[in-house]
Amino acid sequence: MRLLLISSSNVHGYGYLDQAESEIRRIVAGHRRVAFVPYAIRDRDAYTQKIRERLGAMDLGVVQVHGPNELDSADAVFVGGGNTFRLLNALYERNLIGEIRQRVRAGLPYIGSSAGTNIAAPTIKTTNDMPITQPPSFDSLALVPFQINPHYLDPDPTSTHMGETREDRVREFLEENDTPVVGLREGTMISVESGRTVLLGLRAARIFRRGFEPLEVEPGQAIDDYVG
Amino acid sequence: MRLLLISSSNVHGYGYLDQAESEIRRIVAGHRRVAFVPYAIRDRDAYTQKIRERLGAMDLGVVQVHGPNELDSADAVFVGGGNTFRLLNALYERNLIGEIRQRVRAGLPYIGSSAGTNIAAPTIKTTNDMPITQPPSFDSLALVPFQINPHYLDPDPTSTHMGETREDRVREFLEENDTPVVGLREGTMISVESGRTVLLGLRAARIFRRGFEPLEVEPGQAIDDYVG
C-alpha cells in the first residue's frame, strides 16, 4: 500500500496544498490520472475544478469520482477535505467504501487531506467535524490500524474558553476505545510505503495511547512501533 | 414545559455552575429532589457526587438516574455535560429517551448543561464533541424545535489555525439541514417557560437560519420568532 495522509490542505503561510506538493509528486510517481473524491464539500463540481487547477499546475489530470469506473482508470485516488460525516455518508450511499479499500490495498496510491485522512483510519471517531449528517456507520476505510486527528491543535494557555481542549477530546475517545490516535498538526502528513509509516512535514505529531502519556514524534520518524 | 438550557457549567471567572445558580433556583421553585443524569462522563458516580455537593449547597437533594424510577420521584431532572455521543448512546441503551421526553412534556422541569443542552434539541447534529461512540440515531429529545450549539465560540482573528471556525461548521450544518441553530456562548442559557423562549445570561447569542445572515440576540430577549 502507498498512502499519503495530509493533515490539511491549507497551512498558514503556504498556498493551497503547497506544503504537500513534493510528497504528492512522489506518490503519484510520474503517472498522470488522479481520481478525485469531492463528497466532503457540498458543491462537488466547484471543488473538483479547484483541485483540477491545483493538480493541473503539477501536470496531473483530474477526474471526479462518481463510481468504481473512475477508480479503474486512475493512477491514484485523492479524497479531499470538508465535512467527514458528509464524506463518509456519501461513500456508503454509493457503495464506494469497499471499492476504494480494495483498490488501495491492491496498490492504488491513496492521497487524503483532512476528512480524506480521517476516513483512512478504522473509524471517523476522531474527526473534529460537526455531525451534520448521520452515516450508517462510523466505520471507514481502515487503511491504517490507528486513528488520526487532523488539524491537531495544542491548548491555548491564554484562552478563557472553557470547552474541552483537543487533548481532552482525544482522552475521551481513549476512555471508550483502545485504538492509538495520531494528533496530526497542520503542515504535517503521514506516509505509508513499503510497510513503513513515517511522519513528514513541518512539525512534530502527538501520539495518544490508552494507559500511556502522550508522545511527541518528529518529522522523518517512523511511528509503526507506537501505533501498529 | 419548563426548560433551562445552559451553555456550559464552567464559565471563566465564575465557580462551577455559579452563573446559572439563580435560574436553577427559579426553575426548581422550592422543590428539593433533583434526578441527575451523569452519562456524558465516564465516571458517573464521581460526577454525581460533584453535582450532589454543588446542588447540596443550594439545599437540593440529588439522586443518580438509573432508569424511570428516579424520574418518577423527582421534582426536576438535570442532565450534565461531557461527551454528547456517549450521553445519547447511554440514554438509548437504557430506553430513557422517551421516558424523559414524556415527563418533561408533562411538566417535569428540565435543566441541561452543554451535552445536556445539546440533547434537548431535535438532534445532536450541532454538538462540538468528538464522535467517540456511535449512538443508534442522532435524534434526541426534541424538547425545543431548534438546534443549539453550546460553548459557541467567535472566530479568533489572530489565529493561524486553518481548520473550520465554529461559524463555518454551523453553515455546513445548514447546507444539509433546515433547522435554525442558536449559538449559545459560554455564560448564557435559554429559558423556556409558559411557551416563551428567552435568552439569559452574560452575553448575546448568535442565531443561524438557512438563507439569512446570522442574527445577534441580547440577554432578556425572546427568540421564539426566530427559531419557532
Short mmCIF file of N, CA, C and O in Angstrom, two decimals, chain B residues 37-123:
data_model
loop_
_atom_site.label_atom_id
_atom_site.label_comp_id
_atom_site.label_asym_id
_atom_site.label_seq_id
_atom_site.Cartn_x
_atom_site.Cartn_y
_atom_site.Cartn_z
N VAL B 37 -28.63 13.02 35.59
CA VAL B 37 -28.23 12.10 34.52
C VAL B 37 -26.74 12.35 34.22
O VAL B 37 -26.40 13.38 33.62
N PRO B 38 -25.85 11.44 34.65
CA PRO B 38 -24.41 11.68 34.57
C PRO B 38 -23.73 11.04 33.36
O PRO B 38 -22.50 11.04 33.28
N TYR B 39 -24.51 10.50 32.40
CA TYR B 39 -23.92 9.58 31.42
C TYR B 39 -22.92 10.20 30.44
O TYR B 39 -22.25 9.49 29.70
N ALA B 40 -22.83 11.52 30.39
CA ALA B 40 -21.89 12.13 29.45
C ALA B 40 -20.43 12.00 29.90
O ALA B 40 -19.51 12.23 29.12
N ILE B 41 -20.25 11.64 31.17
CA ILE B 41 -18.91 11.47 31.74
C ILE B 41 -18.69 9.99 32.07
O ILE B 41 -19.63 9.29 32.44
N ARG B 42 -17.45 9.53 31.90
CA ARG B 42 -17.15 8.12 32.12
C ARG B 42 -17.43 7.69 33.57
O ARG B 42 -18.07 6.67 33.80
N ASP B 43 -16.93 8.47 34.52
CA ASP B 43 -17.08 8.10 35.94
C ASP B 43 -18.37 8.73 36.48
O ASP B 43 -18.38 9.84 37.00
N ARG B 44 -19.45 7.97 36.37
CA ARG B 44 -20.76 8.51 36.70
C ARG B 44 -20.92 8.80 38.19
O ARG B 44 -21.54 9.80 38.56
N ASP B 45 -20.35 7.95 39.02
CA ASP B 45 -20.53 8.16 40.46
C ASP B 45 -19.78 9.40 40.93
O ASP B 45 -20.30 10.18 41.73
N ALA B 46 -18.56 9.58 40.43
CA ALA B 46 -17.80 10.78 40.82
C ALA B 46 -18.52 12.04 40.33
O ALA B 46 -18.57 13.06 41.04
N TYR B 47 -19.09 11.96 39.15
CA TYR B 47 -19.80 13.12 38.59
C TYR B 47 -21.05 13.43 39.42
O TYR B 47 -21.33 14.59 39.76
N THR B 48 -21.78 12.38 39.77
CA THR B 48 -22.97 12.59 40.59
C THR B 48 -22.59 13.21 41.94
O THR B 48 -23.28 14.11 42.45
N GLN B 49 -21.48 12.75 42.49
CA GLN B 49 -21.05 13.29 43.78
C GLN B 49 -20.72 14.78 43.66
O GLN B 49 -21.08 15.59 44.52
N LYS B 50 -20.05 15.13 42.56
CA LYS B 50 -19.71 16.55 42.32
C LYS B 50 -20.98 17.41 42.26
O LYS B 50 -21.06 18.49 42.85
N ILE B 51 -21.97 16.91 41.54
CA ILE B 51 -23.24 17.65 41.41
C ILE B 51 -24.00 17.65 42.74
O ILE B 51 -24.63 18.65 43.11
N ARG B 52 -23.92 16.53 43.46
CA ARG B 52 -24.60 16.46 44.76
C ARG B 52 -24.06 17.54 45.68
O ARG B 52 -24.82 18.22 46.39
N GLU B 53 -22.73 17.72 45.66
CA GLU B 53 -22.13 18.74 46.54
C GLU B 53 -22.54 20.15 46.09
O GLU B 53 -22.90 20.99 46.90
N ARG B 54 -22.50 20.35 44.76
CA ARG B 54 -22.80 21.70 44.27
C ARG B 54 -24.27 22.07 44.50
O ARG B 54 -24.57 23.18 44.96
N LEU B 55 -25.17 21.15 44.19
CA LEU B 55 -26.60 21.45 44.38
C LEU B 55 -26.97 21.36 45.87
O LEU B 55 -27.91 22.03 46.32
N GLY B 56 -26.21 20.54 46.61
CA GLY B 56 -26.43 20.48 48.07
C GLY B 56 -26.23 21.85 48.71
O GLY B 56 -26.96 22.23 49.63
N ALA B 57 -25.28 22.60 48.18
CA ALA B 57 -25.02 23.95 48.69
C ALA B 57 -26.21 24.87 48.40
O ALA B 57 -26.31 25.96 48.96
N MET B 58 -27.10 24.41 47.53
CA MET B 58 -28.33 25.18 47.24
C MET B 58 -29.52 24.53 47.93
O MET B 58 -30.67 24.82 47.61
N ASP B 59 -29.21 23.58 48.84
CA ASP B 59 -30.26 22.90 49.61
C ASP B 59 -31.12 21.98 48.73
O ASP B 59 -32.30 21.76 49.02
N LEU B 60 -30.51 21.44 47.66
CA LEU B 60 -31.23 20.50 46.80
C LEU B 60 -30.65 19.10 47.02
O LEU B 60 -29.44 18.94 47.20
N GLY B 61 -31.50 18.10 46.96
CA GLY B 61 -31.06 16.71 47.06
C GLY B 61 -30.92 16.12 45.66
O GLY B 61 -31.73 16.40 44.78
N VAL B 62 -29.88 15.29 45.48
CA VAL B 62 -29.60 14.74 44.14
C VAL B 62 -29.61 13.22 44.18
O VAL B 62 -28.98 12.61 45.05
N VAL B 63 -30.35 12.60 43.26
CA VAL B 63 -30.26 11.15 43.07
C VAL B 63 -29.80 10.88 41.64
O VAL B 63 -30.18 11.58 40.70
N GLN B 64 -28.95 9.86 41.49
CA GLN B 64 -28.48 9.49 40.14
C GLN B 64 -29.58 8.70 39.44
O GLN B 64 -30.20 7.80 40.03
N VAL B 65 -29.78 9.04 38.16
CA VAL B 65 -30.79 8.35 37.37
C VAL B 65 -30.22 7.03 36.83
O VAL B 65 -29.19 7.01 36.17
N HIS B 66 -30.89 5.93 37.15
CA HIS B 66 -30.55 4.63 36.56
C HIS B 66 -31.65 4.20 35.58
O HIS B 66 -31.39 3.47 34.64
N GLY B 67 -32.86 4.63 35.86
CA GLY B 67 -34.00 4.28 35.00
C GLY B 67 -35.16 5.20 35.33
O GLY B 67 -34.98 6.22 35.99
N PRO B 68 -36.36 4.83 34.90
CA PRO B 68 -37.53 5.71 35.09
C PRO B 68 -37.87 5.98 36.56
O PRO B 68 -38.43 7.03 36.87
N ASN B 69 -37.53 5.04 37.45
CA ASN B 69 -37.94 5.21 38.86
C ASN B 69 -37.48 6.51 39.47
O ASN B 69 -38.23 7.21 40.14
N GLU B 70 -36.20 6.85 39.22
CA GLU B 70 -35.68 8.08 39.83
C GLU B 70 -36.35 9.31 39.23
O GLU B 70 -36.43 10.35 39.88
N LEU B 71 -36.82 9.18 38.00
CA LEU B 71 -37.54 10.31 37.40
C LEU B 71 -38.91 10.48 38.06
O LEU B 71 -39.38 11.59 38.28
N ASP B 72 -39.54 9.35 38.37
CA ASP B 72 -40.88 9.41 38.96
C ASP B 72 -40.89 10.15 40.28
O ASP B 72 -41.86 10.83 40.61
N SER B 73 -39.81 10.00 41.04
CA SER B 73 -39.81 10.57 42.39
C SER B 73 -39.11 11.92 42.44
O SER B 73 -38.85 12.45 43.52
N ALA B 74 -38.79 12.50 41.25
CA ALA B 74 -38.01 13.75 41.24
C ALA B 74 -38.89 14.96 40.96
O ALA B 74 -39.95 14.85 40.33
N ASP B 75 -38.41 16.11 41.43
CA ASP B 75 -39.09 17.38 41.14
C ASP B 75 -38.50 18.07 39.91
O ASP B 75 -39.06 19.04 39.40
N ALA B 76 -37.33 17.60 39.49
CA ALA B 76 -36.68 18.16 38.30
C ALA B 76 -35.64 17.16 37.82
O ALA B 76 -35.18 16.31 38.59
N VAL B 77 -35.26 17.26 36.53
CA VAL B 77 -34.19 16.41 36.01
C VAL B 77 -33.07 17.32 35.50
O VAL B 77 -33.32 18.37 34.89
N PHE B 78 -31.83 16.93 35.83
CA PHE B 78 -30.65 17.70 35.44
C PHE B 78 -29.77 16.76 34.61
O PHE B 78 -29.36 15.71 35.11
N VAL B 79 -29.48 17.14 33.36
CA VAL B 79 -28.60 16.33 32.51
C VAL B 79 -27.29 17.07 32.34
O VAL B 79 -27.24 18.17 31.76
N GLY B 80 -26.22 16.48 32.86
CA GLY B 80 -24.92 17.15 32.90
C GLY B 80 -24.14 17.04 31.60
O GLY B 80 -24.45 16.22 30.73
N GLY B 81 -23.12 17.86 31.47
CA GLY B 81 -22.28 17.91 30.28
C GLY B 81 -21.20 16.85 30.26
O GLY B 81 -21.03 16.08 31.21
N GLY B 82 -20.46 16.82 29.17
CA GLY B 82 -19.42 15.83 28.91
C GLY B 82 -19.44 15.54 27.43
O GLY B 82 -19.48 16.47 26.63
N ASN B 83 -19.45 14.27 27.05
CA ASN B 83 -19.49 13.93 25.63
C ASN B 83 -20.93 13.60 25.21
O ASN B 83 -21.56 12.69 25.74
N THR B 84 -21.42 14.33 24.21
CA THR B 84 -22.81 14.20 23.79
C THR B 84 -23.12 12.84 23.17
O THR B 84 -24.21 12.29 23.37
N PHE B 85 -22.17 12.27 22.44
CA PHE B 85 -22.39 10.95 21.82
C PHE B 85 -22.52 9.87 22.91
O PHE B 85 -23.38 8.99 22.84
N ARG B 86 -21.64 9.96 23.89
CA ARG B 86 -21.69 8.99 25.00
C ARG B 86 -23.01 9.12 25.76
O ARG B 86 -23.65 8.12 26.11
N LEU B 87 -23.42 10.36 25.99
CA LEU B 87 -24.68 10.61 26.70
C LEU B 87 -25.86 10.03 25.94
O LEU B 87 -26.68 9.28 26.49
N LEU B 88 -25.97 10.38 24.67
CA LEU B 88 -27.14 9.94 23.89
C LEU B 88 -27.16 8.43 23.76
O LEU B 88 -28.21 7.78 23.88
N ASN B 89 -25.99 7.84 23.53
CA ASN B 89 -25.91 6.39 23.42
C ASN B 89 -26.41 5.71 24.69
O ASN B 89 -27.18 4.74 24.64
N ALA B 90 -26.00 6.23 25.84
CA ALA B 90 -26.42 5.63 27.11
C ALA B 90 -27.93 5.78 27.31
O ALA B 90 -28.59 4.88 27.84
N LEU B 91 -28.47 6.92 26.89
CA LEU B 91 -29.93 7.11 27.03
C LEU B 91 -30.69 6.11 26.16
O LEU B 91 -31.71 5.56 26.57
N TYR B 92 -30.18 5.85 24.94
CA TYR B 92 -30.81 4.84 24.10
C TYR B 92 -30.68 3.45 24.72
O TYR B 92 -31.64 2.68 24.75
N GLU B 93 -29.50 3.13 25.22
CA GLU B 93 -29.29 1.80 25.82
C GLU B 93 -30.26 1.54 26.96
O GLU B 93 -30.69 0.41 27.18
N ARG B 94 -30.60 2.59 27.71
CA ARG B 94 -31.48 2.43 28.87
C ARG B 94 -32.93 2.78 28.55
O ARG B 94 -33.74 2.90 29.48
N ASN B 95 -33.22 2.98 27.27
CA ASN B 95 -34.60 3.32 26.88
C ASN B 95 -35.13 4.54 27.61
O ASN B 95 -36.30 4.58 28.01
N LEU B 96 -34.27 5.52 27.80
CA LEU B 96 -34.67 6.69 28.58
C LEU B 96 -35.09 7.89 27.73
O LEU B 96 -35.58 8.88 28.27
N ILE B 97 -34.89 7.83 26.43
CA ILE B 97 -35.24 8.98 25.58
C ILE B 97 -36.73 9.30 25.73
O ILE B 97 -37.12 10.42 26.10
N GLY B 98 -37.56 8.31 25.45
CA GLY B 98 -39.00 8.53 25.53
C GLY B 98 -39.45 8.84 26.95
O GLY B 98 -40.34 9.66 27.17
N GLU B 99 -38.82 8.17 27.93
CA GLU B 99 -39.20 8.37 29.33
C GLU B 99 -38.96 9.81 29.77
O GLU B 99 -39.80 10.42 30.45
N ILE B 100 -37.81 10.34 29.42
CA ILE B 100 -37.50 11.72 29.82
C ILE B 100 -38.40 12.68 29.05
O ILE B 100 -39.01 13.60 29.61
N ARG B 101 -38.49 12.48 27.74
CA ARG B 101 -39.28 13.39 26.90
C ARG B 101 -40.71 13.52 27.41
O ARG B 101 -41.25 14.61 27.57
N GLN B 102 -41.29 12.38 27.68
CA GLN B 102 -42.69 12.34 28.11
C GLN B 102 -42.91 13.08 29.43
O GLN B 102 -43.83 13.90 29.56
N ARG B 103 -42.02 12.86 30.40
CA ARG B 103 -42.18 13.52 31.69
C ARG B 103 -41.94 15.04 31.61
O ARG B 103 -42.61 15.83 32.26
N VAL B 104 -40.97 15.41 30.78
CA VAL B 104 -40.68 16.86 30.67
C VAL B 104 -41.83 17.54 29.94
O VAL B 104 -42.27 18.62 30.32
N ARG B 105 -42.36 16.88 28.91
CA ARG B 105 -43.52 17.46 28.21
C ARG B 105 -44.73 17.56 29.14
O ARG B 105 -45.57 18.45 28.99
N ALA B 106 -44.77 16.66 30.14
CA ALA B 106 -45.89 16.68 31.10
C ALA B 106 -45.63 17.66 32.24
O ALA B 106 -46.47 17.78 33.14
N GLY B 107 -44.46 18.32 32.26
CA GLY B 107 -44.26 19.36 33.26
C GLY B 107 -43.04 19.23 34.15
O GLY B 107 -42.73 20.16 34.90
N LEU B 108 -42.35 18.09 34.12
CA LEU B 108 -41.14 17.95 34.95
C LEU B 108 -40.07 18.94 34.47
O LEU B 108 -39.67 18.90 33.31
N PRO B 109 -39.61 19.85 35.33
CA PRO B 109 -38.60 20.82 34.87
C PRO B 109 -37.32 20.13 34.42
O PRO B 109 -36.85 19.19 35.08
N TYR B 110 -36.75 20.60 33.32
CA TYR B 110 -35.53 20.02 32.73
C TYR B 110 -34.42 21.06 32.76
O TYR B 110 -34.59 22.17 32.26
N ILE B 111 -33.30 20.66 33.35
CA ILE B 111 -32.11 21.51 33.32
C ILE B 111 -31.04 20.74 32.56
O ILE B 111 -30.75 19.58 32.87
N GLY B 112 -30.45 21.37 31.56
CA GLY B 112 -29.36 20.74 30.82
C GLY B 112 -28.17 21.67 30.79
O GLY B 112 -28.34 22.90 30.80
N SER B 113 -26.98 21.08 30.77
CA SER B 113 -25.78 21.90 30.58
C SER B 113 -24.92 21.25 29.50
O SER B 113 -24.71 20.03 29.53
N SER B 114 -24.48 22.04 28.54
CA SER B 114 -23.57 21.56 27.49
C SER B 114 -24.16 20.34 26.77
O SER B 114 -25.15 20.50 26.05
N ALA B 115 -23.63 19.15 26.95
CA ALA B 115 -24.20 17.97 26.29
C ALA B 115 -25.68 17.80 26.66
O ALA B 115 -26.49 17.39 25.83
N GLY B 116 -26.02 18.14 27.90
CA GLY B 116 -27.42 18.06 28.34
C GLY B 116 -28.30 19.07 27.65
O GLY B 116 -29.52 18.89 27.55
N THR B 117 -27.69 20.14 27.17
CA THR B 117 -28.40 21.13 26.37
C THR B 117 -28.50 20.66 24.92
O THR B 117 -29.54 20.81 24.27
N ASN B 118 -27.42 20.08 24.40
CA ASN B 118 -27.46 19.54 23.03
C ASN B 118 -28.63 18.57 22.84
O ASN B 118 -29.33 18.63 21.83
N ILE B 119 -28.82 17.67 23.80
CA ILE B 119 -29.83 16.62 23.59
C ILE B 119 -31.25 17.15 23.77
O ILE B 119 -32.21 16.43 23.46
N ALA B 120 -31.42 18.38 24.24
CA ALA B 120 -32.77 18.96 24.30
C ALA B 120 -33.26 19.36 22.90
O ALA B 120 -34.45 19.59 22.69
N ALA B 121 -32.35 19.46 21.95
CA ALA B 121 -32.69 19.83 20.57
C ALA B 121 -33.22 18.60 19.82
O ALA B 121 -33.16 17.48 20.33
N PRO B 122 -33.72 18.79 18.61
CA PRO B 122 -34.23 17.63 17.85
C PRO B 122 -33.16 16.58 17.56
O PRO B 122 -33.45 15.39 17.50
N THR B 123 -31.91 17.02 17.34
CA THR B 123 -30.82 16.08 17.06
C THR B 123 -29.56 16.58 17.75
O THR B 123 -29.50 17.72 18.21
#
